[in-house]
Amino acid sequence: MHTQYMSIRHGLLALLEREPMYGYQLRTEFDTATGSTWPLNVGQVYTTLARLERDGLVAAGEQDDDGKVRYAITDAGRAELREWFGTPVEATDRPRDELAIKLALAVTVPGVDVASVVQRQRASTMTSMQDLTRLKRSGDPSLSWSLVLDAMRFQLEAELRWLDHCETVLTRTGAPR
Amino acid sequence: MSTETTPALEMVDVSRIHGRGDAAVHALRGLHLTVLPGELVAVMGPSGSGKSTLLNLAGGLDQATAGKVRVAGEELGSLSKGALAALRRRKVGYVFQDYNLIPSLTAVENIALPLELDRVRTREALAQARAALAEVGLEGLDDRFPDDLSGGQQQRVAIARAVVGDRGLILADEPTGALDSQTGEQVLALLRARCDLGASALLVTHEARHAGWADRVVFLRDGAVVDEAGSAVTPAAFLAGRP
């Protein structure tokens, strides 16, 4: 599956909008909200928090008895978050699609069996679809997680439809099969 | 062989040729497919790849030109007309895109019909039909006619009719084709639940999200299986009993 683009900055701001939290707590909450589909490591969380603090979007509280610090969202952070929710994700902001590039190149390289490249991808994408569906079935996912899983399933569906389209085009144009 | 390990459906080197000579159309070419008890298998492929022919052969609605088709261990080609009809009534349930309910019968009467055709007494048939209707989440709608039900509800009735009397093999031809996305998923969840209870289903669909509910997805091209997604059930897992 493709690397998913996700703004960690805005993800953390959205969680802090609920209540001030510790860094490790943010990591857990992020995993819960996205069903661990975009796992973060602690390093990413603290680096991002440091930048958010530098930009005045979060404020660190006093150290507690264990020496730990809770972060809270600032007014500027809230404005940034509203702006983010109010802006659609542009298709061009997403990372370049490795699969499309791979197929585009495959048709230009002699000796590559493009049809089997398409079929291998189809089986692999379908297996991911089965995995996600199994995740959706298992247990009682939160509404957030369920919507995230659906988003990924619809993306895979689009990819499979596009692969069917590629196959049809290749067959019609008599490209190497 | 114990009945537990007998595949619900077994197609061995099956070919189906329509017409003769230059006009011959090879709908299936040496197809192999096995569906184990508890498995939901989806079949995907472009139009003309042989999906409908496969389903018709599996259900005994059409005969193979060559090869063997076995349902619950019985080879369809070796059965008399009467025995084949009986096997189809008792072992195989069908779910179609357009539901195919009889408009002049109530939901419960539609479900009871295959049992009554199999000479189950009316009272007993209706009791089983009511239970099947409740199982698909339509308790209390027993006396509704198909026209008074939504598309999703009609398809649930059709599924209840397909599984009533503990038939082990469900053949579903684009069962979600006429339904909206969410209702379609509910129909798949229902088929999935039946398979988790030990039934088997062969699902023809062009919707990838719906095929995602299957244990295995089989890709058909020009009348043969070219590839498969999802792992086959290992014999050990199968013998240990699936959830």
Coordinates of C-alpha atoms in Angstrom, one line a residue:
Chain A
M1 CA 0.0 0.0 0.0
H2 CA 1.1 3.6 -0.6
T3 CA 2.6 5.7 2.1
Q4 CA -0.2 7.7 3.5
Y5 CA 0.3 11.4 3.9
M6 CA -0.9 12.7 7.2
S7 CA -0.2 16.0 8.8
I8 CA 1.1 15.0 12.2
R9 CA 1.1 18.6 13.3
H10 CA -2.6 19.0 12.7
G11 CA -3.3 15.5 14.1
L12 CA -1.7 16.5 17.4
L13 CA -3.5 19.9 17.5
A14 CA -6.8 18.1 17.0
L15 CA -6.1 15.8 20.0
L16 CA -5.0 18.7 22.2
E17 CA -8.2 20.5 21.3
R18 CA -9.9 18.0 23.6
E19 CA -7.6 18.5 26.6
P20 CA -3.9 19.1 27.5
M21 CA -1.9 15.9 27.2
Y22 CA 1.5 14.4 27.8
G23 CA 3.7 13.5 24.8
Y24 CA 3.3 9.7 25.3
Q25 CA -0.4 10.1 25.8
L26 CA -0.7 11.9 22.4
R27 CA 1.0 9.0 20.8
T28 CA -1.5 6.5 22.2
E29 CA -4.5 8.7 21.5
F30 CA -3.3 9.2 17.9
D31 CA -3.1 5.4 17.5
T32 CA -6.5 5.0 18.9
A33 CA -8.1 7.6 16.6
T34 CA -6.6 6.2 13.5
G35 CA -6.7 2.5 14.4
S36 CA -2.9 2.3 14.3
T37 CA -2.9 2.8 10.6
W38 CA -0.4 5.6 10.8
P39 CA 1.8 4.6 13.8
L40 CA 3.9 7.4 15.2
N41 CA 7.0 6.9 17.2
V42 CA 7.7 8.9 20.3
G43 CA 10.5 10.8 18.6
Q44 CA 8.1 12.1 15.9
V45 CA 5.7 13.2 18.6
Y46 CA 8.3 15.2 20.6
T47 CA 9.9 16.7 17.5
T48 CA 6.6 17.9 16.3
L49 CA 5.6 19.2 19.7
A50 CA 8.8 21.2 19.9
R51 CA 8.0 22.8 16.5
L52 CA 4.4 23.5 17.4
E53 CA 5.7 25.2 20.6
R54 CA 8.2 27.2 18.6
D55 CA 5.4 28.4 16.3
G56 CA 3.2 29.4 19.3
L57 CA 0.6 26.8 18.4
V58 CA 0.9 24.8 21.7
A59 CA 2.2 25.8 25.1
A60 CA 4.1 23.6 27.5
G61 CA 2.8 23.5 31.1
E62 CA 4.7 23.3 34.4
Q63 CA 6.7 20.1 35.1
D64 CA 4.7 17.8 37.4
D65 CA 6.3 15.8 40.2
D66 CA 7.6 13.2 37.8
G67 CA 9.2 15.9 35.7
K68 CA 6.7 15.4 32.9
V69 CA 5.1 18.2 30.9
R70 CA 1.6 18.5 29.6
Y71 CA 1.0 20.5 26.4
A72 CA -2.0 22.6 25.7
I73 CA -3.3 24.1 22.5
T74 CA -3.1 28.0 22.2
D75 CA -5.6 30.3 20.5
A76 CA -3.2 30.5 17.5
G77 CA -3.2 26.6 17.5
R78 CA -7.0 26.6 17.4
A79 CA -7.1 29.0 14.5
E80 CA -4.6 26.8 12.6
L81 CA -6.7 23.7 13.3
R82 CA -9.9 25.4 12.1
E83 CA -8.0 26.4 8.9
W84 CA -6.8 22.8 8.4
F85 CA -10.3 21.3 8.7
G86 CA -11.6 24.0 6.4
T87 CA -9.2 23.3 3.6
P88 CA -9.6 20.3 1.3
V89 CA -6.7 18.0 0.6
E90 CA -5.4 18.7 -2.8
A91 CA -4.7 15.6 -4.9
T92 CA -1.4 17.2 -5.9
D93 CA -0.3 17.5 -2.3
R94 CA -0.2 13.7 -2.0
P95 CA 3.0 11.9 -2.7
R96 CA 3.6 10.9 -6.3
D97 CA 1.9 7.6 -7.1
E98 CA 4.6 5.0 -7.4
L99 CA 2.3 2.5 -9.0
A100 CA 1.2 4.8 -11.8
I101 CA 4.9 5.7 -12.4
K102 CA 5.8 2.0 -12.4
L103 CA 3.1 1.1 -15.0
A104 CA 3.9 4.2 -17.1
L105 CA 7.5 3.1 -17.3
A106 CA 6.6 -0.6 -17.7
V107 CA 4.9 0.1 -21.1
T108 CA 8.1 1.8 -22.3
V109 CA 10.6 -0.8 -21.3
P110 CA 11.0 -3.7 -23.8
G111 CA 10.5 -7.2 -22.5
V112 CA 8.3 -6.2 -19.5
D113 CA 5.1 -8.3 -19.3
V114 CA 2.8 -5.4 -18.4
A115 CA -0.3 -7.6 -18.0
S116 CA 1.4 -9.6 -15.4
V117 CA 2.6 -6.5 -13.6
V118 CA -1.1 -5.4 -13.6
Q119 CA -2.3 -8.8 -12.3
R120 CA 0.3 -9.0 -9.6
Q121 CA -0.6 -5.6 -8.4
R122 CA -4.3 -6.5 -8.5
A123 CA -3.9 -9.6 -6.3
S124 CA -1.7 -7.7 -3.9
T125 CA -4.2 -4.8 -3.7
M126 CA -7.0 -7.2 -3.2
T127 CA -5.2 -8.9 -0.4
S128 CA -4.8 -5.5 1.3
M129 CA -8.6 -5.0 0.8
Q130 CA -9.3 -8.3 2.5
D131 CA -6.9 -7.4 5.4
L132 CA -8.7 -4.1 5.9
T133 CA -12.1 -5.7 5.7
R134 CA -11.0 -8.2 8.3
L135 CA -9.9 -5.3 10.5
K136 CA -13.2 -3.7 10.1
R137 CA -15.0 -6.9 11.0
S138 CA -12.9 -7.6 14.0
G139 CA -14.1 -6.2 17.3
D140 CA -16.1 -3.0 17.6
P141 CA -14.0 -0.2 16.0
S142 CA -14.6 3.4 17.0
L143 CA -16.5 5.5 14.5
S144 CA -13.2 7.4 13.7
W145 CA -11.3 4.2 13.0
S146 CA -14.1 2.8 11.0
L147 CA -14.2 5.9 8.7
V148 CA -10.4 5.8 8.3
L149 CA -10.6 2.1 7.3
D150 CA -13.4 2.9 4.8
A151 CA -11.3 5.7 3.3
M152 CA -8.5 3.3 2.7
R153 CA -10.9 0.6 1.3
F154 CA -12.4 3.1 -1.1
Q155 CA -8.9 4.1 -2.2
L156 CA -8.0 0.5 -2.8
E157 CA -11.2 0.1 -4.8
A158 CA -10.3 3.0 -7.0
E159 CA -6.9 1.5 -7.5
L160 CA -8.4 -1.8 -8.6
R161 CA -10.8 -0.1 -11.0
W162 CA -7.9 1.8 -12.4
L163 CA -6.0 -1.5 -12.9
D164 CA -9.0 -3.0 -14.7
H165 CA -9.0 0.1 -16.9
C166 CA -5.2 -0.3 -17.6
E167 CA -5.8 -3.9 -18.6
T168 CA -8.6 -3.0 -21.0
V169 CA -6.5 -0.2 -22.6
L170 CA -3.5 -2.6 -22.9
T171 CA -5.7 -5.3 -24.6
R172 CA -7.2 -2.8 -27.0
T173 CA -3.9 -1.3 -28.0
G174 CA -2.3 -4.7 -28.4
A175 CA 0.5 -3.8 -26.0
P176 CA 2.7 -6.7 -24.9
R177 CA 0.6 -9.0 -22.7
Chain B
M1 CA -13.9 -39.4 3.8
S2 CA -15.9 -37.7 6.6
T3 CA -18.5 -35.2 5.6
E4 CA -16.6 -32.6 7.4
T5 CA -13.7 -32.6 5.0
T6 CA -15.9 -32.9 1.8
P7 CA -15.7 -29.6 -0.1
A8 CA -19.0 -27.8 -0.5
L9 CA -18.1 -27.3 -4.2
E10 CA -15.4 -28.9 -6.3
M11 CA -14.9 -28.1 -10.0
V12 CA -12.2 -30.3 -11.7
D13 CA -10.9 -29.4 -15.1
V14 CA -14.3 -28.1 -16.2
S15 CA -14.9 -26.8 -19.7
R16 CA -18.1 -25.5 -21.2
I17 CA -18.4 -25.0 -24.9
H18 CA -21.4 -23.4 -26.4
G19 CA -22.1 -24.2 -30.1
R20 CA -19.9 -26.2 -32.4
G21 CA -17.2 -25.9 -35.0
D22 CA -16.2 -22.4 -36.0
A23 CA -19.1 -20.9 -34.0
A24 CA -18.0 -22.7 -30.8
V25 CA -17.6 -20.4 -27.8
H26 CA -15.3 -21.6 -25.0
A27 CA -17.0 -20.2 -21.9
L28 CA -14.8 -22.2 -19.5
R29 CA -11.5 -23.8 -20.3
G30 CA -10.2 -26.4 -17.8
L31 CA -11.3 -24.5 -14.7
H32 CA -10.4 -25.8 -11.3
L33 CA -12.1 -24.4 -8.2
T34 CA -12.7 -25.8 -4.7
V35 CA -14.8 -24.2 -2.0
L36 CA -14.5 -25.6 1.5
P37 CA -17.1 -25.6 4.2
G38 CA -17.0 -22.2 5.9
E39 CA -15.4 -20.5 3.0
L40 CA -16.6 -17.3 1.2
V41 CA -15.0 -17.2 -2.2
A42 CA -15.4 -14.3 -4.5
V43 CA -15.1 -14.5 -8.3
M44 CA -14.0 -11.4 -10.2
G45 CA -13.5 -11.0 -13.9
P46 CA -14.5 -8.8 -16.9
S47 CA -17.7 -9.5 -18.8
G48 CA -17.3 -12.6 -20.9
S49 CA -14.7 -14.2 -18.6
G50 CA -17.1 -17.0 -17.6
K51 CA -18.4 -15.9 -14.3
S52 CA -22.1 -16.6 -15.0
T53 CA -21.3 -20.0 -16.7
L54 CA -19.3 -20.9 -13.6
L55 CA -22.2 -20.1 -11.3
N56 CA -24.7 -21.9 -13.5
L57 CA -22.6 -25.1 -13.6
A58 CA -22.0 -25.0 -9.8
G59 CA -25.7 -24.8 -9.3
G60 CA -26.6 -27.6 -11.7
L61 CA -28.5 -25.1 -14.0
D62 CA -26.1 -26.0 -16.8
Q63 CA -24.0 -29.0 -17.7
A64 CA -20.2 -29.1 -18.2
T65 CA -18.9 -30.1 -21.7
A66 CA -16.0 -31.8 -19.9
G67 CA -14.7 -32.2 -16.4
K68 CA -16.5 -32.8 -13.1
V69 CA -18.6 -30.7 -10.8
R70 CA -19.3 -32.0 -7.3
V71 CA -21.6 -30.4 -4.8
A72 CA -21.2 -31.8 -1.3
G73 CA -19.4 -34.7 -2.7
E74 CA -22.1 -35.6 -5.3
E75 CA -21.0 -35.5 -8.9
L76 CA -23.8 -33.5 -10.7
G77 CA -23.1 -35.2 -14.1
S78 CA -23.9 -38.6 -12.7
L79 CA -27.3 -37.7 -11.1
S80 CA -30.7 -38.4 -12.6
K81 CA -32.8 -35.4 -13.4
G82 CA -34.9 -36.0 -10.3
A83 CA -31.9 -36.5 -8.0
L84 CA -30.2 -33.3 -9.4
A85 CA -33.4 -31.3 -8.7
A86 CA -33.5 -32.7 -5.2
L87 CA -29.9 -31.9 -4.6
R88 CA -30.4 -28.3 -5.9
R89 CA -33.4 -27.8 -3.5
R90 CA -31.7 -29.2 -0.5
K91 CA -28.1 -28.2 -0.8
V92 CA -27.9 -25.1 -2.9
G93 CA -29.3 -21.6 -2.3
Y94 CA -29.3 -18.8 -4.9
V95 CA -29.2 -15.1 -4.4
F96 CA -29.6 -12.9 -7.4
Q97 CA -29.1 -9.2 -8.2
D98 CA -32.8 -8.6 -8.6
Y99 CA -33.9 -10.7 -5.5
N100 CA -36.3 -12.8 -7.5
L101 CA -38.9 -12.9 -4.8
I102 CA -42.5 -13.9 -5.7
P103 CA -44.6 -10.7 -5.4
S104 CA -47.8 -12.5 -4.5
L105 CA -46.2 -14.3 -1.5
T106 CA -45.3 -12.7 1.8
A107 CA -41.7 -12.6 3.1
V108 CA -42.2 -15.7 5.2
E109 CA -44.0 -17.6 2.4
N110 CA -41.2 -16.8 0.0
I111 CA -38.7 -18.2 2.4
A112 CA -40.8 -21.3 3.1
L113 CA -41.4 -22.1 -0.5
P114 CA -38.2 -24.2 -1.2
L115 CA -39.0 -26.2 1.9
E116 CA -42.6 -26.8 0.9
L117 CA -41.4 -27.8 -2.6
D118 CA -39.3 -30.3 -0.8
R119 CA -42.4 -31.6 1.0
V120 CA -41.7 -30.2 4.4
R121 CA -45.1 -29.8 6.1
T122 CA -46.4 -26.2 5.9
R123 CA -46.5 -25.5 9.6
E124 CA -42.9 -26.7 10.0
A125 CA -41.7 -24.8 6.9
L126 CA -43.3 -21.6 8.1
A127 CA -41.6 -22.0 11.5
Q128 CA -38.2 -22.5 9.9
A129 CA -38.9 -19.5 7.6
R130 CA -39.7 -17.2 10.5
A131 CA -36.5 -18.2 12.3
A132 CA -34.5 -17.6 9.1
L133 CA -36.1 -14.2 8.7
A134 CA -35.3 -13.2 12.3
E135 CA -31.7 -14.4 11.6
V136 CA -31.3 -11.8 8.8
G137 CA -32.6 -9.1 11.1
L138 CA -36.2 -8.8 9.8
E139 CA -38.1 -10.1 12.7
G140 CA -41.7 -8.9 12.6
L141 CA -41.8 -8.3 8.8
D142 CA -43.2 -11.9 8.2
D143 CA -46.4 -10.8 6.5
R144 CA -45.0 -8.1 4.3
F145 CA -45.1 -8.5 0.6
P146 CA -41.9 -7.8 -1.4
D147 CA -43.3 -4.5 -2.8
D148 CA -43.6 -3.2 0.8
L149 CA -40.0 -3.9 1.5
S150 CA -36.9 -1.8 0.6
G151 CA -34.3 -3.2 -1.8
G152 CA -32.0 -4.1 1.1
Q153 CA -34.8 -5.9 3.0
Q154 CA -35.8 -7.8 -0.1
Q155 CA -32.2 -9.0 -0.5
R156 CA -32.2 -10.1 3.1
V157 CA -35.3 -12.1 2.5
A158 CA -33.6 -13.6 -0.5
I159 CA -30.6 -14.6 1.6
A160 CA -32.9 -16.1 4.2
R161 CA -34.6 -18.1 1.4
A162 CA -31.2 -19.2 0.2
V163 CA -30.0 -20.6 3.5
V164 CA -33.3 -22.0 5.0
G165 CA -33.2 -25.7 5.7
D166 CA -29.4 -25.6 6.3
R167 CA -28.4 -25.6 2.7
G168 CA -24.6 -25.6 2.6
L169 CA -23.8 -23.8 -0.6
I170 CA -24.9 -20.3 -1.4
L171 CA -24.4 -19.1 -5.0
A172 CA -24.7 -15.3 -5.2
D173 CA -24.7 -13.5 -8.5
E174 CA -24.0 -9.7 -8.0
P175 CA -26.2 -9.7 -4.9
T176 CA -25.3 -6.1 -4.1
G177 CA -25.7 -4.7 -7.6
A178 CA -28.9 -2.9 -7.0
L179 CA -28.2 -1.7 -3.5
D180 CA -26.5 1.4 -2.1
S181 CA -23.0 1.1 -0.7
Q182 CA -23.9 0.7 3.0
T183 CA -26.8 -1.7 2.4
G184 CA -24.6 -3.7 0.1
E185 CA -22.0 -4.1 2.9
Q186 CA -24.7 -5.3 5.2
V187 CA -25.7 -8.0 2.7
L188 CA -22.0 -9.1 2.6
A189 CA -21.8 -9.1 6.4
L190 CA -24.8 -11.4 6.4
L191 CA -23.2 -13.8 3.9
R192 CA -20.0 -13.6 5.9
A193 CA -21.8 -14.5 9.1
R194 CA -23.4 -17.6 7.4
C195 CA -20.0 -18.8 6.3
D196 CA -18.6 -18.2 9.7
L197 CA -21.4 -20.6 10.9
G198 CA -20.2 -23.2 8.4
A199 CA -22.0 -22.6 5.2
S200 CA -20.1 -21.9 2.0
A201 CA -20.6 -19.2 -0.5
L202 CA -19.5 -18.5 -4.1
L203 CA -20.0 -14.8 -4.8
V204 CA -19.7 -13.2 -8.2
T205 CA -19.1 -9.5 -7.9
H206 CA -17.5 -6.6 -9.7
E207 CA -17.2 -4.6 -6.6
A208 CA -13.8 -4.9 -5.0
R209 CA -14.9 -3.7 -1.6
H210 CA -17.5 -6.4 -1.5
A211 CA -15.0 -9.1 -2.7
G212 CA -12.9 -7.9 0.3
W213 CA -15.2 -9.8 2.6
A214 CA -14.2 -13.1 1.0
D215 CA -11.6 -15.5 2.3
R216 CA -10.3 -15.9 -1.2
V217 CA -10.8 -13.9 -4.4
V218 CA -10.4 -15.8 -7.6
F219 CA -9.7 -13.9 -10.8
L220 CA -11.2 -15.3 -14.0
R221 CA -9.9 -14.5 -17.5
D222 CA -11.1 -16.2 -20.7
G223 CA -12.8 -19.0 -18.9
A224 CA -9.9 -20.0 -16.5
V225 CA -8.7 -19.0 -13.1
V226 CA -5.5 -16.9 -13.6
D227 CA -4.8 -15.8 -10.1
E228 CA -6.0 -15.7 -6.5
A229 CA -5.8 -13.2 -3.6
G230 CA -6.0 -14.2 0.0
S231 CA -4.6 -17.3 1.5
A232 CA -6.2 -20.7 1.1
V233 CA -7.3 -22.2 4.3
T234 CA -4.6 -24.5 5.5
P235 CA -5.7 -28.1 6.1
A236 CA -4.6 -27.8 9.7
A237 CA -6.7 -24.7 10.3
F238 CA -9.6 -26.3 8.5
L239 CA -9.5 -29.5 10.6
A240 CA -9.1 -27.4 13.8
G241 CA -12.5 -25.9 13.0
R242 CA -12.9 -22.4 11.7
P243 CA -14.4 -19.7 13.9

